[in-house]
XYZ file of N, CA, C and O in Angstrom:
836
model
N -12.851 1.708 38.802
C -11.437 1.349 38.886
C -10.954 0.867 37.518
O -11.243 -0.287 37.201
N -10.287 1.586 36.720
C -9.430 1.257 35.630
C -8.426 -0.044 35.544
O -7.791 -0.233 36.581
N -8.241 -0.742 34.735
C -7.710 -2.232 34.570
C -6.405 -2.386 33.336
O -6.569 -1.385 32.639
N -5.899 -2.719 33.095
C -5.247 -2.905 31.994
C -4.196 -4.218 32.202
O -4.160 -4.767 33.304
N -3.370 -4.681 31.122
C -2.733 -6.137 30.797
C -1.878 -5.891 31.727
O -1.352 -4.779 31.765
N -1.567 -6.846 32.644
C -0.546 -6.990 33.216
C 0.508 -7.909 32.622
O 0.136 -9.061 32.399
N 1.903 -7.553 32.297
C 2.860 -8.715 32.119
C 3.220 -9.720 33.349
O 3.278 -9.518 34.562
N 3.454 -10.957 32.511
C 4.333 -11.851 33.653
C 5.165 -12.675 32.535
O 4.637 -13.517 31.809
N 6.427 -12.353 32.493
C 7.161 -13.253 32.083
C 7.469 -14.776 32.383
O 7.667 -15.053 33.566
N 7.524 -15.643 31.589
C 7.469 -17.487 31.920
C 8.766 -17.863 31.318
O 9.352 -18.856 31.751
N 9.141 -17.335 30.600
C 10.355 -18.063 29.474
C 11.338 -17.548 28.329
O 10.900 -16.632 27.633
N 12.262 -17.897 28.130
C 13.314 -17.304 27.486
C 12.948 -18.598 26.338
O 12.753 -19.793 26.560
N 12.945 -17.795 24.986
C 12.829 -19.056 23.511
C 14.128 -18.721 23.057
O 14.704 -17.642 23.189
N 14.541 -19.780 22.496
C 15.515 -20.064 21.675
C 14.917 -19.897 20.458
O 13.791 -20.329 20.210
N 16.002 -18.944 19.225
C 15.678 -19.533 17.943
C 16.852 -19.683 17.592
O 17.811 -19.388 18.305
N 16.976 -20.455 15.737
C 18.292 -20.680 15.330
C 17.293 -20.067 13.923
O 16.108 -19.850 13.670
N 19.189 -19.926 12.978
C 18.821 -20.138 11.751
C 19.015 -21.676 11.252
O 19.498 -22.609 11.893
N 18.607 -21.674 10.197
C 19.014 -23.239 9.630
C 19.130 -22.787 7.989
O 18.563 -21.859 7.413
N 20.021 -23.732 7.496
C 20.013 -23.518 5.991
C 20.091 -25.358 5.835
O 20.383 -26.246 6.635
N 19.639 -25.350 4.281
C 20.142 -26.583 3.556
C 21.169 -27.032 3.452
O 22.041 -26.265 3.046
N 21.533 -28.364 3.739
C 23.254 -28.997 3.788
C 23.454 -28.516 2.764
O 24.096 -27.522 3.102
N 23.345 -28.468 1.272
C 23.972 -28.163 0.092
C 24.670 -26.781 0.428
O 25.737 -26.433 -0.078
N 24.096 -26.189 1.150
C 24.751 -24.469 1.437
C 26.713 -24.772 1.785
O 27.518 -24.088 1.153
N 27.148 -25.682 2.670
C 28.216 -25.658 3.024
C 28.862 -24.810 4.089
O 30.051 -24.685 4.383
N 27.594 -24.167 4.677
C 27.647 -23.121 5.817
C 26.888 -23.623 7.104
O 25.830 -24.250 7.168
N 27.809 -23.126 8.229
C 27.248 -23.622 9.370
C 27.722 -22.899 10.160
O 27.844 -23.447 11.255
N 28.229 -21.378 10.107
C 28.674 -20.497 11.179
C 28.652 -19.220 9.556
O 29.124 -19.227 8.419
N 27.630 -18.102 10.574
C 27.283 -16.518 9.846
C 27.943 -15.834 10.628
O 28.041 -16.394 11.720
N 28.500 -14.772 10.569
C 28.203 -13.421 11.533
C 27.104 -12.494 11.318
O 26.259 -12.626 10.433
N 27.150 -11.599 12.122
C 25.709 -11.067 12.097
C 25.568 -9.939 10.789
O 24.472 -9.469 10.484
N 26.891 -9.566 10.040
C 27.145 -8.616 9.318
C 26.660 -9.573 8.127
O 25.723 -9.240 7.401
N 27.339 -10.761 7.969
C 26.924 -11.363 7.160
C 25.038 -11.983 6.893
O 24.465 -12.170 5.820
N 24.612 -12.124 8.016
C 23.446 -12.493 8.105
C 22.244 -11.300 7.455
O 21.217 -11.440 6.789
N 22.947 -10.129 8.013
C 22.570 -9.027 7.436
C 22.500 -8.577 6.076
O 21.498 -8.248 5.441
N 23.508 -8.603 5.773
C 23.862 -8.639 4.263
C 22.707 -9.690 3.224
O 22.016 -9.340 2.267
N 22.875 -11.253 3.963
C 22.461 -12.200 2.993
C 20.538 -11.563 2.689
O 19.945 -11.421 1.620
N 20.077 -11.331 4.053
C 18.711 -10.527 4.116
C 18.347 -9.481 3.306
O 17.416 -9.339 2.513
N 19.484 -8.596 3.742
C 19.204 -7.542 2.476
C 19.339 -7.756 0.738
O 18.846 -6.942 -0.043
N 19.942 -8.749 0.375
C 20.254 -9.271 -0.817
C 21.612 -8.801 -1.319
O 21.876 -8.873 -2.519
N 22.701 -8.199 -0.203
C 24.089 -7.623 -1.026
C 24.689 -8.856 -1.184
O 25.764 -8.719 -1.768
N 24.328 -10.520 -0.782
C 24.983 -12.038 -0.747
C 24.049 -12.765 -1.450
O 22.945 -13.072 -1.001
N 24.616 -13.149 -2.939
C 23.418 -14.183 -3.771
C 23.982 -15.425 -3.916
O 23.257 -16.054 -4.687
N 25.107 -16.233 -3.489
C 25.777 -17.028 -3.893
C 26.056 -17.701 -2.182
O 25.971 -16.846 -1.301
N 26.270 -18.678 -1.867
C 26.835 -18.951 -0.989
C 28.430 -18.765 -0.742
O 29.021 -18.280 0.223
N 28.877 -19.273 -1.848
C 30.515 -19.076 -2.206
C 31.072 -17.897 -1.605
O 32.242 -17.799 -1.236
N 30.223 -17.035 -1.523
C 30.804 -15.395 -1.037
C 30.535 -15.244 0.742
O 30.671 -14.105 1.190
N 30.224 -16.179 1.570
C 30.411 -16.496 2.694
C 31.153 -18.039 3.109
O 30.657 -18.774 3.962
N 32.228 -18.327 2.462
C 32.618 -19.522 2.626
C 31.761 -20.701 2.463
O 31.804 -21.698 3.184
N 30.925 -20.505 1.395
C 30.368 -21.969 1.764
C 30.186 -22.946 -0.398
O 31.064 -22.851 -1.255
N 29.626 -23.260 -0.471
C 29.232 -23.807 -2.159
C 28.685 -23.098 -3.097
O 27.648 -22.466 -2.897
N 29.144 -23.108 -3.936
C 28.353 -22.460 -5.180
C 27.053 -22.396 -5.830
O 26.618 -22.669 -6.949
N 26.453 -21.812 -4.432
C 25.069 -22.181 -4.362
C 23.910 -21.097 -4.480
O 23.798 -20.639 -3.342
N 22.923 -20.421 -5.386
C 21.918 -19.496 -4.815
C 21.584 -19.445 -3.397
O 21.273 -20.431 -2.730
N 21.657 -18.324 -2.998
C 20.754 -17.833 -2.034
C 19.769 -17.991 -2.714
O 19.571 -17.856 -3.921
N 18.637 -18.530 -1.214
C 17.358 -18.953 -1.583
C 16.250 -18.135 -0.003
O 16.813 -18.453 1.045
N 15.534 -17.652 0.151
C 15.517 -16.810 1.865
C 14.107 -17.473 2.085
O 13.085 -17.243 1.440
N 14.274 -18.354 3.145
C 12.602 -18.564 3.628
C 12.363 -17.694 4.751
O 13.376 -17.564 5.438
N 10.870 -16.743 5.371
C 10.636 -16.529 5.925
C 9.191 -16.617 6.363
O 8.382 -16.835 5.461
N 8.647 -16.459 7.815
C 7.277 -16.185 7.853
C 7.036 -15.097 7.739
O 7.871 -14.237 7.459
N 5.377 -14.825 8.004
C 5.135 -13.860 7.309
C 5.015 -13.533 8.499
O 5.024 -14.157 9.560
N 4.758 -11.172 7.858
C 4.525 -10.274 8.720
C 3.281 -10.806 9.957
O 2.157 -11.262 9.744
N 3.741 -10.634 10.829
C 2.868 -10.485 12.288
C 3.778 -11.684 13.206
O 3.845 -11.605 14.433
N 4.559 -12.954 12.306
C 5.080 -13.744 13.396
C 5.791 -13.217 14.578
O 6.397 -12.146 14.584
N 5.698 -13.921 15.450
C 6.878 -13.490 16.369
C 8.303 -13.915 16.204
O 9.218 -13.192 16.598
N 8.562 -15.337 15.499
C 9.993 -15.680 15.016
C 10.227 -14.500 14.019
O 11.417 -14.217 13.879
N 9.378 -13.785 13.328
C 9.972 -13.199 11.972
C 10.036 -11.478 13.517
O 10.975 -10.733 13.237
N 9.626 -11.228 14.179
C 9.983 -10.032 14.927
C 11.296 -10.387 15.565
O 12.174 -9.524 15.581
N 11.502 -11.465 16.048
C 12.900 -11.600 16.949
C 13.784 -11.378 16.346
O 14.594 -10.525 16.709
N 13.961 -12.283 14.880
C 14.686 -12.246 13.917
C 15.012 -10.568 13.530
O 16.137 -10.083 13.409
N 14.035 -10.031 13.416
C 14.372 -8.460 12.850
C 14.862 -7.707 14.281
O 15.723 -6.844 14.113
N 14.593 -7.844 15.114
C 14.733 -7.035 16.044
C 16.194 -7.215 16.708
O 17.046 -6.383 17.023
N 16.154 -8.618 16.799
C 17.885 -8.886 17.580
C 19.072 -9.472 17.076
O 20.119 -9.761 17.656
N 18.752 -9.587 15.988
C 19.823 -9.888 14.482
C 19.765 -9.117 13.656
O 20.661 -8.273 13.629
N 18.657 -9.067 12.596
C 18.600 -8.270 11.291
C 18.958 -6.162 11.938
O 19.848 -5.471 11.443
N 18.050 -5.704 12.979
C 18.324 -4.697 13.509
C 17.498 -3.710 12.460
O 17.678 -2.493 12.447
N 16.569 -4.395 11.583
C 15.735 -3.704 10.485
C 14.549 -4.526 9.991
O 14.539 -5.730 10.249
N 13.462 -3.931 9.243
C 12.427 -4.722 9.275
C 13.251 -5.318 7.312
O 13.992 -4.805 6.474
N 12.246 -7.051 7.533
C 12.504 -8.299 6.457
C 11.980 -7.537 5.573
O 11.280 -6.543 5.766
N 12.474 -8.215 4.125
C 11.807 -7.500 3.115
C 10.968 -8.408 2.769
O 11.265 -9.539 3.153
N 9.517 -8.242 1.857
C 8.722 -9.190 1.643
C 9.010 -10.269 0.620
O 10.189 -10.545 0.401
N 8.080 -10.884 -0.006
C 8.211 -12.099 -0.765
C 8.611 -11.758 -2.411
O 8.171 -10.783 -3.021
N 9.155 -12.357 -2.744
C 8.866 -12.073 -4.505
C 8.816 -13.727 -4.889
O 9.063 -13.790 -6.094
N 8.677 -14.581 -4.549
C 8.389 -15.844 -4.860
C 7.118 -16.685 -4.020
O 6.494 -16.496 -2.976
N 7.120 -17.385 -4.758
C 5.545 -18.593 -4.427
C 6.330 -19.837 -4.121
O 6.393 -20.415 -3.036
N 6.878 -20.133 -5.173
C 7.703 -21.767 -4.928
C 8.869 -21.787 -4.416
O 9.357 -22.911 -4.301
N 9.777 -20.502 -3.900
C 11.079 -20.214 -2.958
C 12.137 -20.773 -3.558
O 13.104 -21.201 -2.928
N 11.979 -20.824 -5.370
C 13.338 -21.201 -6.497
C 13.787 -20.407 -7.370
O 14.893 -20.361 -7.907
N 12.404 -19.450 -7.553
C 12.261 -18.936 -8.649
C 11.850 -17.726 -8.493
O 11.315 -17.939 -7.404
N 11.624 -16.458 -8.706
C 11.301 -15.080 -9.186
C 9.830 -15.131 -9.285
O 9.386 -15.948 -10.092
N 9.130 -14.536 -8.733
C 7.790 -14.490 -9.754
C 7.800 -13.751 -10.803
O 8.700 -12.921 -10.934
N 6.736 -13.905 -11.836
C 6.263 -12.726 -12.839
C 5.698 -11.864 -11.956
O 4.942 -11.948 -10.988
N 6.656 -10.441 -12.956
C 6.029 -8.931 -11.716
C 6.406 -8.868 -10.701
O 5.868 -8.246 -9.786
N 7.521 -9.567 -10.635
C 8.199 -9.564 -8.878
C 9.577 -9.127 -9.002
O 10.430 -9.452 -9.828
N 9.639 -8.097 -7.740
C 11.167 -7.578 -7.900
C 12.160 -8.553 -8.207
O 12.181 -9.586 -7.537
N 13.067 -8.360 -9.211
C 14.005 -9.202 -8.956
C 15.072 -9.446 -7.986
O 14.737 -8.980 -6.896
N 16.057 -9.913 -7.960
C 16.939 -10.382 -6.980
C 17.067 -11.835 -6.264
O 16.797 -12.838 -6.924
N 17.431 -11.930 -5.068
C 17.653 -12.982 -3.916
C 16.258 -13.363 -4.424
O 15.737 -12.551 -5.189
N 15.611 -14.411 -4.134
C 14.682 -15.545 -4.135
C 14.421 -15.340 -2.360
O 15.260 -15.751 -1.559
N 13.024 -14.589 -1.882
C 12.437 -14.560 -1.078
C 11.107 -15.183 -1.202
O 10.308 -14.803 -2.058
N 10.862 -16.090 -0.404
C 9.657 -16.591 -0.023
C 9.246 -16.740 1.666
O 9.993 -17.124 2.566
N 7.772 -16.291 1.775
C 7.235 -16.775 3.142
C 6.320 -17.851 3.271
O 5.663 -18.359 2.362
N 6.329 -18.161 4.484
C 5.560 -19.261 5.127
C 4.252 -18.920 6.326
O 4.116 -17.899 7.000
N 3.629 -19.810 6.308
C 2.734 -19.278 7.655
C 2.676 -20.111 8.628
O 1.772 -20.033 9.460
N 3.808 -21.217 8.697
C 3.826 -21.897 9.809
C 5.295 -21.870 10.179
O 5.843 -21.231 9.281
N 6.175 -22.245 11.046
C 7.081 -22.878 11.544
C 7.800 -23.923 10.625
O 8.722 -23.940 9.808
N 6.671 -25.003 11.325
C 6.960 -26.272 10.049
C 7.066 -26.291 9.045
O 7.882 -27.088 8.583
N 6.089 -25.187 7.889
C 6.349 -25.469 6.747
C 7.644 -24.302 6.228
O 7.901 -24.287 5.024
N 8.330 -23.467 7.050
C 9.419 -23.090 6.620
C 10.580 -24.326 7.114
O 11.526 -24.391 6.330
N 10.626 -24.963 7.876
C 11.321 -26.156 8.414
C 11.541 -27.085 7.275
O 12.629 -27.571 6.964
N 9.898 -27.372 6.423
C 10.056 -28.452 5.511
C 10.596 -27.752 4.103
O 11.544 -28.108 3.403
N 9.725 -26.691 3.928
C 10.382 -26.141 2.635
C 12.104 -25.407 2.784
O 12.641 -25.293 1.682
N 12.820 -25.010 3.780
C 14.609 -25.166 3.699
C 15.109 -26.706 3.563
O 16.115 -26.981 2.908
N 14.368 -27.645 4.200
C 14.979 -29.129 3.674
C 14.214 -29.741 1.868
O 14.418 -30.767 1.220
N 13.655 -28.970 1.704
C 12.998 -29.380 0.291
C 14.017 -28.328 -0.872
O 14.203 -28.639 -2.048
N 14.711 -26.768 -0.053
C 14.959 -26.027 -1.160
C 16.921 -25.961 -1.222
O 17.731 -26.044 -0.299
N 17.100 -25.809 -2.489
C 18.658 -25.655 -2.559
C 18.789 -24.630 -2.602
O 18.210 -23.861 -3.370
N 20.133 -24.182 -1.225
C 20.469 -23.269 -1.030
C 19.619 -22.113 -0.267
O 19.842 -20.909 -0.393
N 18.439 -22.784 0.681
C 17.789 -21.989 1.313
C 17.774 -21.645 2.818
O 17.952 -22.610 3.561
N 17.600 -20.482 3.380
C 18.165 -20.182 4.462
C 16.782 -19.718 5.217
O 16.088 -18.921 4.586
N 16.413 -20.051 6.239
C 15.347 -19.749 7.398
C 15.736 -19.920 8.827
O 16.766 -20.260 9.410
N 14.274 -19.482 9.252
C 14.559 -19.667 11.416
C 13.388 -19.892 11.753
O 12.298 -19.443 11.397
N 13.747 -20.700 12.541
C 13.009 -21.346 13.840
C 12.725 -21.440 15.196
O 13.463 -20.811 15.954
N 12.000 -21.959 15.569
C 12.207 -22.392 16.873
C 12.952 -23.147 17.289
O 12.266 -24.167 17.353
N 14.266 -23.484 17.764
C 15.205 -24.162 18.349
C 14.976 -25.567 18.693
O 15.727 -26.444 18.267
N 13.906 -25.836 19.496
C 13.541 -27.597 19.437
C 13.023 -28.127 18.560
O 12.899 -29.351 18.501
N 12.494 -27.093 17.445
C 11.856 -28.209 16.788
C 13.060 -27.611 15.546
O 13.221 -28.572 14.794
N 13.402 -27.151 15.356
C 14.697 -27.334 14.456
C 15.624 -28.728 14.460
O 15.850 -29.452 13.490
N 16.058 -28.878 15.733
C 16.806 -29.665 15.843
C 15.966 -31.251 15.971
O 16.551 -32.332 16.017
N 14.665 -31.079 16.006
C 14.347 -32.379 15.699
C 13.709 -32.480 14.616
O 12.547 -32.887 14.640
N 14.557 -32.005 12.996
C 14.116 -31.672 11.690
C 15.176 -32.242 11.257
O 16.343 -31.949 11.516
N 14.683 -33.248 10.443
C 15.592 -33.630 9.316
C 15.677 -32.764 8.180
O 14.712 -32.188 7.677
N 17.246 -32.667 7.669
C 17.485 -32.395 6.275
C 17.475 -30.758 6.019
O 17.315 -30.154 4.958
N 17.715 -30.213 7.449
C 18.368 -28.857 7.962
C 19.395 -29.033 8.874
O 19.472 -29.970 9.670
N 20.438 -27.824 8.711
C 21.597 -28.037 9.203
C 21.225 -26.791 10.454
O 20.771 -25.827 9.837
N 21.260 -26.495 11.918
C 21.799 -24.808 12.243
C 22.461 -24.067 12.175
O 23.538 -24.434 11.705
N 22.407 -23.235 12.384
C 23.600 -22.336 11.873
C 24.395 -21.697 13.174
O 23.899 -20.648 13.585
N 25.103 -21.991 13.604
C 25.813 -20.370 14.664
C 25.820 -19.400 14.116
O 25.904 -19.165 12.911
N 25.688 -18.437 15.392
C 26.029 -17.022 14.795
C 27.054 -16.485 15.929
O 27.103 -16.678 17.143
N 27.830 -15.753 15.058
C 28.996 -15.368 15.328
C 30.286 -16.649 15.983
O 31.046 -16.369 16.910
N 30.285 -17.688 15.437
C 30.763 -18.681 16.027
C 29.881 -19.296 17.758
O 30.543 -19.900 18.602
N 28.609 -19.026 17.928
C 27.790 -19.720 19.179
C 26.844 -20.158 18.960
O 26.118 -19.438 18.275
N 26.384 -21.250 19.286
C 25.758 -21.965 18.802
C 24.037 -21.790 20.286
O 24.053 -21.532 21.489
N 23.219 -22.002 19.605
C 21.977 -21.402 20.493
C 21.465 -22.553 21.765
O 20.885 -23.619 21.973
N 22.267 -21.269 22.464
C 21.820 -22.052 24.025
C 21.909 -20.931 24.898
O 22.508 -19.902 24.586
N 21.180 -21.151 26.262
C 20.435 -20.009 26.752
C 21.728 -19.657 27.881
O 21.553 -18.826 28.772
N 23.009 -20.383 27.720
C 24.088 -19.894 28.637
C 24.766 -18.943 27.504
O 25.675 -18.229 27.928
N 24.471 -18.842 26.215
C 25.001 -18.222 25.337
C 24.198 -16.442 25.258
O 24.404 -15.321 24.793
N 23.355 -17.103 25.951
C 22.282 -15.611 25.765
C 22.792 -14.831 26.992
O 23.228 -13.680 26.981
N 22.650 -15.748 28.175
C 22.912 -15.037 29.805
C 24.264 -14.169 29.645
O 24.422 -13.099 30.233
N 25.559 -14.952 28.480
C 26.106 -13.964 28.553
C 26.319 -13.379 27.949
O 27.476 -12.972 28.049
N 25.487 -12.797 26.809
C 25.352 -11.812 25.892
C 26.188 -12.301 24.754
O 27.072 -11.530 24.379
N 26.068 -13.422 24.150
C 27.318 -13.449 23.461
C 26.035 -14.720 21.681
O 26.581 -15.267 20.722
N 24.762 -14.717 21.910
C 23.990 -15.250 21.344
C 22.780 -14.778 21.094
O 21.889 -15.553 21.440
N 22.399 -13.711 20.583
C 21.379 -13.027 19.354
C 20.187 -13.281 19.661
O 19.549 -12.498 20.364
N 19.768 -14.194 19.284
C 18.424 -14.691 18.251
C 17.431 -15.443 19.497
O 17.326 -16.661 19.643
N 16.824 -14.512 20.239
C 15.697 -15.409 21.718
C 14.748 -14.334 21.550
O 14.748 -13.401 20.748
N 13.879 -14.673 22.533
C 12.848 -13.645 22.611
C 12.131 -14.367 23.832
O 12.150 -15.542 24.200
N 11.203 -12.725 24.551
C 10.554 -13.580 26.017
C 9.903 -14.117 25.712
O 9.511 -14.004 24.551
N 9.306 -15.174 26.693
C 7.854 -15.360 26.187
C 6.946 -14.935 27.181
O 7.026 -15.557 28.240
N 5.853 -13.770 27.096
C 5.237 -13.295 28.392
C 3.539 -14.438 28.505
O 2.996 -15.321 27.840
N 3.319 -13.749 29.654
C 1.584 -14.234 29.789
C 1.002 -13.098 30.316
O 1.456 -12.626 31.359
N 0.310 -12.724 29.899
C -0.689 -11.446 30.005
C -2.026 -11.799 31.010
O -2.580 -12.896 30.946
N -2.460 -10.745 31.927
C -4.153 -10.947 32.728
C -4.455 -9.603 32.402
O -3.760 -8.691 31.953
N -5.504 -9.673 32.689
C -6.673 -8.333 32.685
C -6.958 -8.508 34.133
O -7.837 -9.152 34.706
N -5.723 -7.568 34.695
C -5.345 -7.334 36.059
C -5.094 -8.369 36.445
O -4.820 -9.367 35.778
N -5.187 -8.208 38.086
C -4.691 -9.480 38.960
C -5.851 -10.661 39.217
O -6.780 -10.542 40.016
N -5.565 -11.962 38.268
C -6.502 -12.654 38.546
C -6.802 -12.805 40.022
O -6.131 -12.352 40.950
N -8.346 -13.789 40.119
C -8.772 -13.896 41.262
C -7.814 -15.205 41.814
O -7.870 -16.125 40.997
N -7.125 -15.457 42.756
C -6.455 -16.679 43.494
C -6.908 -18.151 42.706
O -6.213 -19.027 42.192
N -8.228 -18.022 42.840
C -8.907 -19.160 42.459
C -9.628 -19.113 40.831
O -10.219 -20.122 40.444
N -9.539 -17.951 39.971
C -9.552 -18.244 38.889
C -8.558 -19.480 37.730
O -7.539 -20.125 37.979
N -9.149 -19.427 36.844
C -8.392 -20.439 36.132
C -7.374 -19.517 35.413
O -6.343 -20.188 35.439
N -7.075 -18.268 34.743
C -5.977 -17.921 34.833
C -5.004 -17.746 35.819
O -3.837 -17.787 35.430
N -5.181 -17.592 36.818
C -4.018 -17.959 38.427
C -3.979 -19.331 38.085
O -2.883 -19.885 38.004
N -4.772 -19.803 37.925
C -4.444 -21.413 38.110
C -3.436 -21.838 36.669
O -2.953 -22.968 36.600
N -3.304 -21.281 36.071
C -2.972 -21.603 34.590
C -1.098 -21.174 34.612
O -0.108 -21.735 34.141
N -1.293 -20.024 35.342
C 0.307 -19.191 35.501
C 0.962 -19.970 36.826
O 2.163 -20.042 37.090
N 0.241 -20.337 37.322
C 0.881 -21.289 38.866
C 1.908 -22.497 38.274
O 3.054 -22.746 38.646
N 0.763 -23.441 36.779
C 0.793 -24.657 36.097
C 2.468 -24.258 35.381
O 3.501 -24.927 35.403
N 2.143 -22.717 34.699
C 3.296 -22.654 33.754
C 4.857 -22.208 34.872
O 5.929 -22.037 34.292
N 4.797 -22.086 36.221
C 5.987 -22.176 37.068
C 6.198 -22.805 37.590
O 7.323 -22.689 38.076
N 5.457 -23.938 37.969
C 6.179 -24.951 38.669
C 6.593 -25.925 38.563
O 6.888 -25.667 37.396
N 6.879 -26.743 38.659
C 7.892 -28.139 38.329
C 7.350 -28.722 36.860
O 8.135 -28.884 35.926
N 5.995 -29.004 36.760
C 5.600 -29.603 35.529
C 6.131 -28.614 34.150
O 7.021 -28.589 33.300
N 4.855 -27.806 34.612
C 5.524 -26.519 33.557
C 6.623 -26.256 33.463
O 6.905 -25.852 32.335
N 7.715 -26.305 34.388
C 8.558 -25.756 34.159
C 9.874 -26.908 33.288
O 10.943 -26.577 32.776
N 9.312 -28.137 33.393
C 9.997 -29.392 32.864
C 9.846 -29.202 31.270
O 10.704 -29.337 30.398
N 8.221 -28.778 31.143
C 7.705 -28.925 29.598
C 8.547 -27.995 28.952
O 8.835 -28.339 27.806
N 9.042 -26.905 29.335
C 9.114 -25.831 28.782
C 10.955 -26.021 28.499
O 11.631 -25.591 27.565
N 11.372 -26.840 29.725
C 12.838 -27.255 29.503
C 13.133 -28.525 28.303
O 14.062 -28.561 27.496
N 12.289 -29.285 28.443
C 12.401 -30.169 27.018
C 12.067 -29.759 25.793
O 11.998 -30.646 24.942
N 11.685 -27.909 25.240
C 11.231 -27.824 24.341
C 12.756 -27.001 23.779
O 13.056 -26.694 22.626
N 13.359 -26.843 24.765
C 14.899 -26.304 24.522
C 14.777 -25.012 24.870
O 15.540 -24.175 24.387
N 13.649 -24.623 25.893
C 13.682 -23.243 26.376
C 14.229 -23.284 27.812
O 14.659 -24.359 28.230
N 14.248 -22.050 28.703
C 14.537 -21.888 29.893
C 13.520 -20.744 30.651
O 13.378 -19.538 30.450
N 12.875 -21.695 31.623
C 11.954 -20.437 32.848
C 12.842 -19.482 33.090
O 14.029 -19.801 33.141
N 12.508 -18.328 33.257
C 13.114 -17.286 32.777
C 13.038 -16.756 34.698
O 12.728 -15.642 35.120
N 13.422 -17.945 35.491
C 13.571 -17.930 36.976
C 14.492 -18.441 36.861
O 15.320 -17.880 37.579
N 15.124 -19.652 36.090
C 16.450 -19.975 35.970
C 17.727 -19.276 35.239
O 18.880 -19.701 35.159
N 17.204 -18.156 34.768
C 18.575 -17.474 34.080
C 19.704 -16.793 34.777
O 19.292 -16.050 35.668
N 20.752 -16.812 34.671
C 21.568 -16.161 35.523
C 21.289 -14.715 35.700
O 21.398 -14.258 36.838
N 20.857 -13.736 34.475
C 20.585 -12.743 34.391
C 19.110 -12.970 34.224
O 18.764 -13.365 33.111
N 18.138 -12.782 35.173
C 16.543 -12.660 34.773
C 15.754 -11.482 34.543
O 14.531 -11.361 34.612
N 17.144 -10.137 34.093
C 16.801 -8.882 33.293
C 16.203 -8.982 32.079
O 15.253 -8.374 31.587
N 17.106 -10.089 31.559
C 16.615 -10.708 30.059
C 15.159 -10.794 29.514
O 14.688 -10.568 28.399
N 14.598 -11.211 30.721
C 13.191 -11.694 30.725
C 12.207 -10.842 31.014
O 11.032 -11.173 30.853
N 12.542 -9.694 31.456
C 11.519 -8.102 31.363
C 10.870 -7.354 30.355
O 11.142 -6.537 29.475
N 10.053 -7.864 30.761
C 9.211 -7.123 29.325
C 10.112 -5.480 28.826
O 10.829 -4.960 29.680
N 10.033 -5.105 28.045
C 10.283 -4.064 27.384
C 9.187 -2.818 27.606
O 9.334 -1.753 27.007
């Protein structure tokens, strides 16, 4: 008898962008967001905001924030790094926009509050419990999962849980997917600024692809 991954969806994530207060920006559109990625925006000034370098933090290839980001905003894959310290150009590095990556969350969190004029994304709860980053809306909405239900907010992604088939009742993966739907789990997952993806108005959202 042949076996393979079964999906089960648990949760809808929030992400945001965030830039540095010095930016003077706190609402992109997605044309613009686009643009600043591709490098046709080096200045802040040229999206309403200070006379400031674009500065681009990202993680690196394989994240899943850096796939959401490309997939349900950008609509194209990120371009890679040409910087180390996310101020400056390297030697031998394409020029342009000031791209740098990260390999955590946090340390793109700490390095947009350490850089002027730098723009990254996150995870939504722990953004907002980051000092010395601002979020950003997009398209004038600001990231919340009534913004997603009605199509009118970008930047989420599912979050699935995978078995190698149908666990046994009494295995500890059944026991593990039971933990992540019901009241506990489902509390943890609401204080992290996500939503069980049983509470969405639309729970199409939450289908695997």
């Amino acid at each position: 008898m042949s076996h393979k991954l079964l999906p089960r969806p648990v949760a809808l994530l929030l992400f945001t962008l965030v830039v540095h207060p010095d930016t003077g920006v706190g609402d992109l559109t997605t044309a613009q967001i686009r643009d600043l990625h591709a490098g046709r925006i080096a200045n802040w000034r040229d999206v309403g905001g200070k006379d400031v370098p674009v500065r681009l933090v990202g993680r690196n290839t394989g994240s899943g924030t850096r796939r959401a980001l490309e997939e349900h905003v950008l609509g194209s894959w990120q371009q890679g790094a040409n910087s180390v310290d996310c101020r400056t150009v390297g030697a031998g590095a394409q020029d342009g926009v000031v791209r740098c990556e990260r390999g955590s969350t946090r340390e793109v969190l700490d390095t947009v509050a350490a850089t002027p004029g730098a723009l990254g994304y996150s995870e939504f709860g722990l953004a907002t419990a980051t000092e010395g980053v601002v979020p950003v809306r997009i398209n004038g909405f600001e990231a919340t999962t009534e913004g997603v239900d009605r199509g009118l907010y970008p930047f989420w992604e599912t979050e699935i849980a995978y078995t190698y088939a149908v666990p046994q009742a009494d295995a500890l993966p059944a026991s593990f997917l039971r933990y992540l739907t019901n009241q506990v789990g489902q509390d943890i997952i609401r204080a992290s600024g996500h939503r069980p993806c049983t509470e969405m108005e639309n729970p199409l959202l939450c289908r695997p692809e």
